[in-house]
PDB file of C-alpha atoms in Angstrom:
ATOM      1  CA  UNK Z   1       0.000   0.000   0.000  1.00  0.00           C
ATOM      2  CA  UNK Z   2       1.245   3.474  -0.834  1.00  0.00           C
ATOM      3  CA  UNK Z   3       2.243   5.823   1.959  1.00  0.00           C
ATOM      4  CA  UNK Z   4      -0.130   8.771   2.324  1.00  0.00           C
ATOM      5  CA  UNK Z   5       0.849  12.256   3.430  1.00  0.00           C
ATOM      6  CA  UNK Z   6      -2.135  14.201   4.774  1.00  0.00           C
ATOM      7  CA  UNK Z   7      -1.984  17.963   5.307  1.00  0.00           C
ATOM      8  CA  UNK Z   8      -5.020  19.627   6.869  1.00  0.00           C
ATOM      9  CA  UNK Z   9      -6.479  17.676   9.789  1.00  0.00           C
ATOM     10  CA  UNK Z  10      -9.477  19.906  10.507  1.00  0.00           C
ATOM     11  CA  UNK Z  11     -13.203  19.190  10.734  1.00  0.00           C
ATOM     12  CA  UNK Z  12     -13.132  17.348   7.405  1.00  0.00           C
ATOM     13  CA  UNK Z  13      -9.534  16.204   7.122  1.00  0.00           C
ATOM     14  CA  UNK Z  14      -9.246  14.470  10.482  1.00  0.00           C
ATOM     15  CA  UNK Z  15     -11.989  11.865   9.912  1.00  0.00           C
ATOM     16  CA  UNK Z  16     -10.848  11.397   6.305  1.00  0.00           C
ATOM     17  CA  UNK Z  17      -7.314  10.604   7.471  1.00  0.00           C
ATOM     18  CA  UNK Z  18      -8.789   8.373  10.156  1.00  0.00           C
ATOM     19  CA  UNK Z  19     -10.517   6.217   7.537  1.00  0.00           C
ATOM     20  CA  UNK Z  20      -7.206   5.780   5.705  1.00  0.00           C
ATOM     21  CA  UNK Z  21      -5.535   4.667   8.926  1.00  0.00           C
ATOM     22  CA  UNK Z  22      -8.410   2.273   9.633  1.00  0.00           C
ATOM     23  CA  UNK Z  23      -7.925   0.795   6.152  1.00  0.00           C
ATOM     24  CA  UNK Z  24      -4.287   0.004   6.916  1.00  0.00           C
ATOM     25  CA  UNK Z  25      -2.554   2.861   5.127  1.00  0.00           C
ATOM     26  CA  UNK Z  26       0.529   4.409   6.647  1.00  0.00           C
ATOM     27  CA  UNK Z  27      -0.386   8.088   7.027  1.00  0.00           C
ATOM     28  CA  UNK Z  28       2.035  10.928   7.763  1.00  0.00           C
ATOM     29  CA  UNK Z  29       1.060  14.464   8.797  1.00  0.00           C
ATOM     30  CA  UNK Z  30       2.977  17.664   9.398  1.00  0.00           C
ATOM     31  CA  UNK Z  31       3.313  18.822  13.009  1.00  0.00           C
ATOM     32  CA  UNK Z  32       5.031  22.152  12.340  1.00  0.00           C
ATOM     33  CA  UNK Z  33       2.094  24.296  13.527  1.00  0.00           C
ATOM     34  CA  UNK Z  34       0.125  22.149  15.937  1.00  0.00           C
ATOM     35  CA  UNK Z  35       0.069  18.595  17.168  1.00  0.00           C
ATOM     36  CA  UNK Z  36      -2.267  16.288  15.217  1.00  0.00           C
ATOM     37  CA  UNK Z  37      -5.431  15.001  16.949  1.00  0.00           C
ATOM     38  CA  UNK Z  38      -4.745  12.495  19.712  1.00  0.00           C
ATOM     39  CA  UNK Z  39      -7.180   9.919  18.321  1.00  0.00           C
ATOM     40  CA  UNK Z  40      -5.289   9.814  15.017  1.00  0.00           C
ATOM     41  CA  UNK Z  41      -1.964   9.457  16.804  1.00  0.00           C
ATOM     42  CA  UNK Z  42      -3.471   6.570  18.764  1.00  0.00           C
ATOM     43  CA  UNK Z  43      -4.424   4.918  15.449  1.00  0.00           C
ATOM     44  CA  UNK Z  44      -0.807   5.118  14.297  1.00  0.00           C
ATOM     45  CA  UNK Z  45      -0.579   8.474  12.519  1.00  0.00           C
ATOM     46  CA  UNK Z  46       3.061   9.423  12.014  1.00  0.00           C
ATOM     47  CA  UNK Z  47       4.365  12.977  11.913  1.00  0.00           C
ATOM     48  CA  UNK Z  48       7.100  14.865  10.104  1.00  0.00           C
ATOM     49  CA  UNK Z  49       8.506  18.340  10.609  1.00  0.00           C
ATOM     50  CA  UNK Z  50       7.414  20.406   7.615  1.00  0.00           C
ATOM     51  CA  UNK Z  51       5.335  19.830   4.510  1.00  0.00           C
ATOM     52  CA  UNK Z  52       8.475  19.082   2.515  1.00  0.00           C
ATOM     53  CA  UNK Z  53       9.324  16.254   4.904  1.00  0.00           C
ATOM     54  CA  UNK Z  54       5.812  14.834   4.507  1.00  0.00           C
ATOM     55  CA  UNK Z  55       6.250  14.888   0.724  1.00  0.00           C
ATOM     56  CA  UNK Z  56       9.643  13.193   0.960  1.00  0.00           C
ATOM     57  CA  UNK Z  57       8.217  10.358   3.067  1.00  0.00           C
ATOM     58  CA  UNK Z  58       4.951   9.804   1.193  1.00  0.00           C
ATOM     59  CA  UNK Z  59       3.949   8.450  -2.210  1.00  0.00           C
ATOM     60  CA  UNK Z  60       0.663  10.366  -2.346  1.00  0.00           C
ATOM     61  CA  UNK Z  61       0.218  13.735  -0.647  1.00  0.00           C
ATOM     62  CA  UNK Z  62      -3.335  14.904   0.143  1.00  0.00           C
ATOM     63  CA  UNK Z  63      -4.120  18.507   1.055  1.00  0.00           C
ATOM     64  CA  UNK Z  64      -7.365  19.531   2.763  1.00  0.00           C
ATOM     65  CA  UNK Z  65      -7.148  23.207   3.742  1.00  0.00           C
ATOM     66  CA  UNK Z  66      -9.627  26.126   3.692  1.00  0.00           C
ATOM     67  CA  UNK Z  67      -8.866  28.225   0.612  1.00  0.00           C
ATOM     68  CA  UNK Z  68      -6.684  28.905  -2.429  1.00  0.00           C
ATOM     69  CA  UNK Z  69      -3.960  30.905  -0.617  1.00  0.00           C
ATOM     70  CA  UNK Z  70      -3.516  28.111   1.940  1.00  0.00           C
ATOM     71  CA  UNK Z  71      -3.129  25.510  -0.816  1.00  0.00           C
ATOM     72  CA  UNK Z  72      -0.539  27.720  -2.537  1.00  0.00           C
ATOM     73  CA  UNK Z  73       1.375  28.127   0.723  1.00  0.00           C
ATOM     74  CA  UNK Z  74       1.282  24.410   1.545  1.00  0.00           C
ATOM     75  CA  UNK Z  75       2.441  23.417  -1.932  1.00  0.00           C
ATOM     76  CA  UNK Z  76       4.876  26.161  -2.894  1.00  0.00           C
ATOM     77  CA  UNK Z  77       5.750  28.108   0.259  1.00  0.00           C
ATOM     78  CA  UNK Z  78       8.911  27.724   2.337  1.00  0.00           C
ATOM     79  CA  UNK Z  79       9.351  24.042   3.255  1.00  0.00           C
ATOM     80  CA  UNK Z  80       6.327  23.339   1.074  1.00  0.00           C
ATOM     81  CA  UNK Z  81       5.291  20.077  -0.539  1.00  0.00           C
ATOM     82  CA  UNK Z  82       6.985  20.924  -3.844  1.00  0.00           C
ATOM     83  CA  UNK Z  83      10.386  21.022  -2.136  1.00  0.00           C
ATOM     84  CA  UNK Z  84       9.975  17.409  -1.058  1.00  0.00           C
ATOM     85  CA  UNK Z  85       8.603  15.933  -4.258  1.00  0.00           C
ATOM     86  CA  UNK Z  86      10.445  13.584  -6.591  1.00  0.00           C
ATOM     87  CA  UNK Z  87       9.254  12.121  -9.917  1.00  0.00           C
ATOM     88  CA  UNK Z  88       6.481   9.550  -9.653  1.00  0.00           C
ATOM     89  CA  UNK Z  89       4.729  11.002  -6.619  1.00  0.00           C
ATOM     90  CA  UNK Z  90       1.193  12.326  -6.632  1.00  0.00           C
ATOM     91  CA  UNK Z  91      -0.472  15.390  -5.129  1.00  0.00           C
ATOM     92  CA  UNK Z  92      -4.226  15.347  -4.484  1.00  0.00           C
ATOM     93  CA  UNK Z  93      -5.856  18.591  -3.408  1.00  0.00           C
ATOM     94  CA  UNK Z  94      -9.224  17.872  -1.782  1.00  0.00           C
ATOM     95  CA  UNK Z  95      -9.803  21.485  -0.716  1.00  0.00           C
ATOM     96  CA  UNK Z  96     -12.407  23.690  -2.436  1.00  0.00           C
ATOM     97  CA  UNK Z  97     -10.479  26.389  -4.283  1.00  0.00           C
ATOM     98  CA  UNK Z  98     -10.185  28.396  -7.503  1.00  0.00           C
ATOM     99  CA  UNK Z  99     -10.452  26.276 -10.686  1.00  0.00           C
ATOM    100  CA  UNK Z 100      -8.163  28.723 -12.523  1.00  0.00           C
ATOM    101  CA  UNK Z 101      -5.394  28.590  -9.932  1.00  0.00           C
ATOM    102  CA  UNK Z 102      -5.842  24.826  -9.670  1.00  0.00           C
ATOM    103  CA  UNK Z 103      -4.735  24.529 -13.296  1.00  0.00           C
ATOM    104  CA  UNK Z 104      -1.617  26.562 -12.477  1.00  0.00           C
ATOM    105  CA  UNK Z 105      -0.844  24.409  -9.436  1.00  0.00           C
ATOM    106  CA  UNK Z 106      -1.249  21.247 -11.521  1.00  0.00           C
ATOM    107  CA  UNK Z 107       1.112  22.556 -14.199  1.00  0.00           C
ATOM    108  CA  UNK Z 108       3.814  23.305 -11.619  1.00  0.00           C
ATOM    109  CA  UNK Z 109       3.469  19.887  -9.981  1.00  0.00           C
ATOM    110  CA  UNK Z 110       3.454  18.106 -13.368  1.00  0.00           C
ATOM    111  CA  UNK Z 111       6.690  19.918 -14.263  1.00  0.00           C
ATOM    112  CA  UNK Z 112       8.303  18.138 -11.302  1.00  0.00           C
ATOM    113  CA  UNK Z 113       7.382  14.756 -12.801  1.00  0.00           C
ATOM    114  CA  UNK Z 114       4.413  14.205 -10.499  1.00  0.00           C
ATOM    115  CA  UNK Z 115       0.687  13.697 -11.045  1.00  0.00           C
ATOM    116  CA  UNK Z 116      -1.886  16.166  -9.733  1.00  0.00           C
ATOM    117  CA  UNK Z 117      -5.578  15.651  -9.030  1.00  0.00           C
ATOM    118  CA  UNK Z 118      -8.057  18.239  -7.841  1.00  0.00           C
ATOM    119  CA  UNK Z 119     -10.623  16.274  -5.867  1.00  0.00           C
ATOM    120  CA  UNK Z 120     -12.927  18.510  -3.820  1.00  0.00           C
ATOM    121  CA  UNK Z 121     -15.644  16.845  -1.780  1.00  0.00           C
ATOM    122  CA  UNK Z 122     -19.266  17.320  -0.798  1.00  0.00           C
ATOM    123  CA  UNK Z 123     -21.045  15.861   2.198  1.00  0.00           C
ATOM    124  CA  UNK Z 124     -19.764  17.982   5.049  1.00  0.00           C
ATOM    125  CA  UNK Z 125     -18.613  16.745   8.430  1.00  0.00           C
ATOM    126  CA  UNK Z 126     -21.312  14.051   8.446  1.00  0.00           C
ATOM    127  CA  UNK Z 127     -20.071  12.638   5.145  1.00  0.00           C
ATOM    128  CA  UNK Z 128     -16.445  12.847   6.220  1.00  0.00           C
ATOM    129  CA  UNK Z 129     -17.162  10.878   9.400  1.00  0.00           C
ATOM    130  CA  UNK Z 130     -19.286   8.314   7.560  1.00  0.00           C
ATOM    131  CA  UNK Z 131     -16.817   7.918   4.652  1.00  0.00           C
ATOM    132  CA  UNK Z 132     -19.716   8.743   2.338  1.00  0.00           C
ATOM    133  CA  UNK Z 133     -18.336  11.882   0.674  1.00  0.00           C
ATOM    134  CA  UNK Z 134     -19.011  12.728  -2.946  1.00  0.00           C
ATOM    135  CA  UNK Z 135     -15.611  13.245  -4.591  1.00  0.00           C
ATOM    136  CA  UNK Z 136     -15.380  15.269  -7.821  1.00  0.00           C
ATOM    137  CA  UNK Z 137     -12.055  14.649  -9.543  1.00  0.00           C
ATOM    138  CA  UNK Z 138     -10.146  16.586 -12.170  1.00  0.00           C
ATOM    139  CA  UNK Z 139      -7.004  15.157 -13.746  1.00  0.00           C
ATOM    140  CA  UNK Z 140      -5.596  12.426 -15.955  1.00  0.00           C
ATOM    141  CA  UNK Z 141      -7.320   9.039 -16.032  1.00  0.00           C
ATOM    142  CA  UNK Z 142      -4.171   7.094 -15.091  1.00  0.00           C
ATOM    143  CA  UNK Z 143      -3.742   9.263 -11.988  1.00  0.00           C
ATOM    144  CA  UNK Z 144      -7.401   8.826 -11.091  1.00  0.00           C
ATOM    145  CA  UNK Z 145      -7.117   5.049 -11.355  1.00  0.00           C
ATOM    146  CA  UNK Z 146      -4.038   5.102  -9.132  1.00  0.00           C
ATOM    147  CA  UNK Z 147      -5.922   7.125  -6.502  1.00  0.00           C
ATOM    148  CA  UNK Z 148      -9.259   5.332  -6.766  1.00  0.00           C
ATOM    149  CA  UNK Z 149      -8.663   2.927  -3.874  1.00  0.00           C
ATOM    150  CA  UNK Z 150      -7.636   5.823  -1.641  1.00  0.00           C
ATOM    151  CA  UNK Z 151     -10.777   7.758  -2.569  1.00  0.00           C
ATOM    152  CA  UNK Z 152     -12.940   4.714  -1.881  1.00  0.00           C
ATOM    153  CA  UNK Z 153     -11.856   4.740   1.758  1.00  0.00           C
ATOM    154  CA  UNK Z 154     -13.237   8.277   2.164  1.00  0.00           C
ATOM    155  CA  UNK Z 155     -16.236   8.489  -0.167  1.00  0.00           C
ATOM    156  CA  UNK Z 156     -18.958   6.704  -2.100  1.00  0.00           C
ATOM    157  CA  UNK Z 157     -19.815   8.728  -5.205  1.00  0.00           C
ATOM    158  CA  UNK Z 158     -16.442   9.169  -6.910  1.00  0.00           C
ATOM    159  CA  UNK Z 159     -16.349  10.629 -10.412  1.00  0.00           C
ATOM    160  CA  UNK Z 160     -13.587  11.676 -12.791  1.00  0.00           C
ATOM    161  CA  UNK Z 161     -15.314  14.657 -14.387  1.00  0.00           C
ATOM    162  CA  UNK Z 162     -12.537  15.976 -16.633  1.00  0.00           C
ATOM    163  CA  UNK Z 163      -9.007  17.423 -16.694  1.00  0.00           C
ATOM    164  CA  UNK Z 164      -7.389  19.467 -13.944  1.00  0.00           C
ATOM    165  CA  UNK Z 165      -9.627  22.292 -12.787  1.00  0.00           C
ATOM    166  CA  UNK Z 166     -12.882  20.584 -13.736  1.00  0.00           C
ATOM    167  CA  UNK Z 167     -13.118  18.935 -10.328  1.00  0.00           C
ATOM    168  CA  UNK Z 168     -13.072  22.372  -8.733  1.00  0.00           C
ATOM    169  CA  UNK Z 169     -15.545  23.708 -11.292  1.00  0.00           C
ATOM    170  CA  UNK Z 170     -17.901  20.863 -10.385  1.00  0.00           C
ATOM    171  CA  UNK Z 171     -17.547  21.693  -6.685  1.00  0.00           C
ATOM    172  CA  UNK Z 172     -18.420  25.339  -7.361  1.00  0.00           C
ATOM    173  CA  UNK Z 173     -21.544  24.157  -9.214  1.00  0.00           C
ATOM    174  CA  UNK Z 174     -22.363  21.911  -6.258  1.00  0.00           C
ATOM    175  CA  UNK Z 175     -22.062  24.816  -3.857  1.00  0.00           C
ATOM    176  CA  UNK Z 176     -24.418  26.920  -5.960  1.00  0.00           C
ATOM    177  CA  UNK Z 177     -27.058  24.177  -5.762  1.00  0.00           C
ATOM    178  CA  UNK Z 178     -26.534  23.647  -2.023  1.00  0.00           C
ATOM    179  CA  UNK Z 179     -26.647  27.368  -1.176  1.00  0.00           C
ATOM    180  CA  UNK Z 180     -29.765  28.067  -3.209  1.00  0.00           C
ATOM    181  CA  UNK Z 181     -31.525  25.009  -1.802  1.00  0.00           C
ATOM    182  CA  UNK Z 182     -30.695  26.059   1.766  1.00  0.00           C
ATOM    183  CA  UNK Z 183     -32.129  29.490   0.943  1.00  0.00           C
ATOM    184  CA  UNK Z 184     -35.299  27.942  -0.512  1.00  0.00           C
ATOM    185  CA  UNK Z 185     -35.810  25.711   2.532  1.00  0.00           C
ATOM    186  CA  UNK Z 186     -35.234  28.674   4.833  1.00  0.00           C
ATOM    187  CA  UNK Z 187     -37.766  30.832   2.936  1.00  0.00           C
ATOM    188  CA  UNK Z 188     -40.360  28.051   3.050  1.00  0.00           C
ATOM    189  CA  UNK Z 189     -39.971  27.446   6.786  1.00  0.00           C
ATOM    190  CA  UNK Z 190     -40.006  31.155   7.656  1.00  0.00           C
ATOM    191  CA  UNK Z 191     -43.155  31.601   5.541  1.00  0.00           C
ATOM    192  CA  UNK Z 192     -44.916  28.589   7.061  1.00  0.00           C
ATOM    193  CA  UNK Z 193     -43.937  29.427  10.613  1.00  0.00           C
ATOM    194  CA  UNK Z 194     -45.031  33.080  10.419  1.00  0.00           C
ATOM    195  CA  UNK Z 195     -48.314  31.939   8.867  1.00  0.00           C
ATOM    196  CA  UNK Z 196     -48.947  29.962  12.051  1.00  0.00           C
ATOM    197  CA  UNK Z 197     -48.032  26.445  10.912  1.00  0.00           C
ATOM    198  CA  UNK Z 198     -45.792  24.120  12.912  1.00  0.00           C
ATOM    199  CA  UNK Z 199     -42.518  24.183  10.911  1.00  0.00           C
ATOM    200  CA  UNK Z 200     -41.558  20.685  12.089  1.00  0.00           C
ATOM    201  CA  UNK Z 201     -44.809  19.236  10.746  1.00  0.00           C
ATOM    202  CA  UNK Z 202     -44.502  21.263   7.540  1.00  0.00           C
ATOM    203  CA  UNK Z 203     -41.021  19.847   7.006  1.00  0.00           C
ATOM    204  CA  UNK Z 204     -42.310  16.326   7.689  1.00  0.00           C
ATOM    205  CA  UNK Z 205     -45.076  16.765   5.128  1.00  0.00           C
ATOM    206  CA  UNK Z 206     -42.742  18.223   2.496  1.00  0.00           C
ATOM    207  CA  UNK Z 207     -40.339  15.295   2.897  1.00  0.00           C
ATOM    208  CA  UNK Z 208     -42.999  13.079   1.296  1.00  0.00           C
ATOM    209  CA  UNK Z 209     -43.361  15.117  -1.879  1.00  0.00           C
ATOM    210  CA  UNK Z 210     -41.411  16.618  -4.748  1.00  0.00           C
ATOM    211  CA  UNK Z 211     -39.825  19.209  -2.422  1.00  0.00           C
ATOM    212  CA  UNK Z 212     -38.006  16.451  -0.542  1.00  0.00           C
ATOM    213  CA  UNK Z 213     -34.228  16.808  -0.488  1.00  0.00           C
ATOM    214  CA  UNK Z 214     -31.227  16.068   1.661  1.00  0.00           C
ATOM    215  CA  UNK Z 215     -31.061  19.788   2.445  1.00  0.00           C
ATOM    216  CA  UNK Z 216     -34.679  19.828   3.669  1.00  0.00           C
ATOM    217  CA  UNK Z 217     -34.012  16.704   5.709  1.00  0.00           C
ATOM    218  CA  UNK Z 218     -30.772  17.762   7.431  1.00  0.00           C
ATOM    219  CA  UNK Z 219     -30.623  21.538   7.253  1.00  0.00           C
ATOM    220  CA  UNK Z 220     -34.352  22.020   7.665  1.00  0.00           C
ATOM    221  CA  UNK Z 221     -34.109  20.133  10.930  1.00  0.00           C
ATOM    222  CA  UNK Z 222     -31.170  22.308  12.003  1.00  0.00           C
ATOM    223  CA  UNK Z 223     -33.209  25.451  11.316  1.00  0.00           C
ATOM    224  CA  UNK Z 224     -36.115  24.187  13.419  1.00  0.00           C
ATOM    225  CA  UNK Z 225     -34.001  22.832  16.291  1.00  0.00           C
ATOM    226  CA  UNK Z 226     -31.530  25.772  16.142  1.00  0.00           C
ATOM    227  CA  UNK Z 227     -28.529  23.467  15.955  1.00  0.00           C
ATOM    228  CA  UNK Z 228     -26.072  25.726  14.163  1.00  0.00           C
ATOM    229  CA  UNK Z 229     -22.775  24.238  15.354  1.00  0.00           C
ATOM    230  CA  UNK Z 230     -20.774  24.066  12.135  1.00  0.00           C
ATOM    231  CA  UNK Z 231     -20.731  21.092   9.871  1.00  0.00           C
ATOM    232  CA  UNK Z 232     -19.821  23.570   7.116  1.00  0.00           C
ATOM    233  CA  UNK Z 233     -19.247  27.176   8.128  1.00  0.00           C
ATOM    234  CA  UNK Z 234     -20.983  30.153   6.520  1.00  0.00           C
ATOM    235  CA  UNK Z 235     -17.596  31.793   5.908  1.00  0.00           C
ATOM    236  CA  UNK Z 236     -16.505  28.804   3.827  1.00  0.00           C
ATOM    237  CA  UNK Z 237     -19.687  28.857   1.772  1.00  0.00           C
ATOM    238  CA  UNK Z 238     -19.135  32.585   1.218  1.00  0.00           C
ATOM    239  CA  UNK Z 239     -15.711  31.697  -0.142  1.00  0.00           C
ATOM    240  CA  UNK Z 240     -17.212  29.130  -2.527  1.00  0.00           C
ATOM    241  CA  UNK Z 241     -19.888  31.504  -3.804  1.00  0.00           C
ATOM    242  CA  UNK Z 242     -17.206  34.148  -4.355  1.00  0.00           C
ATOM    243  CA  UNK Z 243     -15.514  31.628  -6.651  1.00  0.00           C
ATOM    244  CA  UNK Z 244     -18.811  31.143  -8.469  1.00  0.00           C
ATOM    245  CA  UNK Z 245     -19.436  34.858  -8.905  1.00  0.00           C
ATOM    246  CA  UNK Z 246     -15.854  35.588  -9.963  1.00  0.00           C
ATOM    247  CA  UNK Z 247     -16.048  32.759 -12.486  1.00  0.00           C
ATOM    248  CA  UNK Z 248     -19.393  33.996 -13.757  1.00  0.00           C
ATOM    249  CA  UNK Z 249     -17.936  37.450 -14.370  1.00  0.00           C
ATOM    250  CA  UNK Z 250     -15.057  35.943 -16.347  1.00  0.00           C
ATOM    251  CA  UNK Z 251     -17.401  33.737 -18.362  1.00  0.00           C
ATOM    252  CA  UNK Z 252     -20.047  36.386 -18.934  1.00  0.00           C
ATOM    253  CA  UNK Z 253     -22.682  34.343 -17.109  1.00  0.00           C
ATOM    254  CA  UNK Z 254     -25.453  35.802 -14.930  1.00  0.00           C
ATOM    255  CA  UNK Z 255     -25.990  34.082 -11.555  1.00  0.00           C
ATOM    256  CA  UNK Z 256     -28.705  36.289 -10.018  1.00  0.00           C
ATOM    257  CA  UNK Z 257     -29.918  33.920  -7.306  1.00  0.00           C
ATOM    258  CA  UNK Z 258     -26.369  32.987  -6.333  1.00  0.00           C
ATOM    259  CA  UNK Z 259     -25.663  36.681  -5.871  1.00  0.00           C
ATOM    260  CA  UNK Z 260     -28.757  37.168  -3.704  1.00  0.00           C
ATOM    261  CA  UNK Z 261     -27.918  34.152  -1.552  1.00  0.00           C
ATOM    262  CA  UNK Z 262     -24.383  35.449  -1.081  1.00  0.00           C
ATOM    263  CA  UNK Z 263     -25.840  38.717   0.228  1.00  0.00           C
ATOM    264  CA  UNK Z 264     -27.855  36.739   2.781  1.00  0.00           C
ATOM    265  CA  UNK Z 265     -24.685  34.937   3.865  1.00  0.00           C
ATOM    266  CA  UNK Z 266     -22.992  38.337   4.081  1.00  0.00           C
ATOM    267  CA  UNK Z 267     -25.801  39.517   6.360  1.00  0.00           C
ATOM    268  CA  UNK Z 268     -25.280  36.529   8.627  1.00  0.00           C
ATOM    269  CA  UNK Z 269     -21.537  37.166   8.777  1.00  0.00           C
ATOM    270  CA  UNK Z 270     -22.110  40.868   9.522  1.00  0.00           C
ATOM    271  CA  UNK Z 271     -24.250  39.818  12.477  1.00  0.00           C
ATOM    272  CA  UNK Z 272     -21.572  37.556  13.953  1.00  0.00           C
ATOM    273  CA  UNK Z 273     -22.564  34.301  12.288  1.00  0.00           C
ATOM    274  CA  UNK Z 274     -19.611  33.648   9.978  1.00  0.00           C
ATOM    275  CA  UNK Z 275     -18.560  30.534  11.897  1.00  0.00           C
ATOM    276  CA  UNK Z 276     -22.046  29.078  12.249  1.00  0.00           C
ATOM    277  CA  UNK Z 277     -23.290  26.252  10.043  1.00  0.00           C
ATOM    278  CA  UNK Z 278     -24.533  27.384   6.639  1.00  0.00           C
ATOM    279  CA  UNK Z 279     -28.061  26.345   7.625  1.00  0.00           C
ATOM    280  CA  UNK Z 280     -27.976  29.478   9.831  1.00  0.00           C
ATOM    281  CA  UNK Z 281     -28.690  31.364   6.605  1.00  0.00           C
ATOM    282  CA  UNK Z 282     -32.249  31.200   7.911  1.00  0.00           C
ATOM    283  CA  UNK Z 283     -31.328  33.875  10.468  1.00  0.00           C
ATOM    284  CA  UNK Z 284     -30.979  36.494   7.714  1.00  0.00           C
ATOM    285  CA  UNK Z 285     -34.499  35.756   6.467  1.00  0.00           C
ATOM    286  CA  UNK Z 286     -35.822  35.701  10.034  1.00  0.00           C
ATOM    287  CA  UNK Z 287     -34.448  39.190  10.622  1.00  0.00           C
ATOM    288  CA  UNK Z 288     -36.184  40.398   7.450  1.00  0.00           C
ATOM    289  CA  UNK Z 289     -39.447  38.769   8.558  1.00  0.00           C
ATOM    290  CA  UNK Z 290     -39.205  39.793  12.211  1.00  0.00           C
ATOM    291  CA  UNK Z 291     -39.970  36.172  13.090  1.00  0.00           C
ATOM    292  CA  UNK Z 292     -37.875  33.152  14.145  1.00  0.00           C
ATOM    293  CA  UNK Z 293     -38.698  29.692  12.827  1.00  0.00           C
ATOM    294  CA  UNK Z 294     -37.682  28.201  16.162  1.00  0.00           C
ATOM    295  CA  UNK Z 295     -39.686  30.715  18.130  1.00  0.00           C
TER     296      UNK Z 295
END
């Protein structure tokens, strides 16, 4: 089995790395900023001092960090992954970042004789813990086939959607759908609740019809029960919608509802909710309505 380097052991990365350890992979993480989670160390996670050292020790290096600048720093900064690469290794970025810059990162890594896959995920913390993530992959088919068994330990719906950058483009499209569906569910529940209906019973009824969705099931329940501890933070969804809107400007595409939903996220962030779960988008609509779904 190939040795896996894993950089980014946060809400998503930690359980993903844990599944690899459970599957018998040797996994190495960097400890240059903070000590890795104790439960992963107990499972046998090894550590190295610096991202370059992780790259030297591993065959496949996975990055799972918040945004494009962090990926650039991890890969190409001082003591970055690129400094430790040698021909034949592979870099897999599972973060959600700019498709345009992803192509540039891939070109630089390819020039070192290494494969590069962009493989962002969907499914949130729940999917990461359950190893049921959707993984959208951009890159060469031979690299995808090499990485397939690794992906299968972390996700269920795994698709090679095109060359480098297309994985990230697919993730941006995913985030548009998720954001607008959260907004639609929030509007429906605010409307029903202010009209005097029990939002929990409304949600239950809607789950049996065409309006049923995973968002209504999970995030609708969060809105009603006010459980806004982050599975996926508003500030991260803002970042993803920024990518969508920047891409739309470049492409000459209008995304009017994406823009409106971003403004609602901005309202939440302005009111101190940037680190809440993205289902807390409902708070922006509640402020406009002068009525809380949970109240």
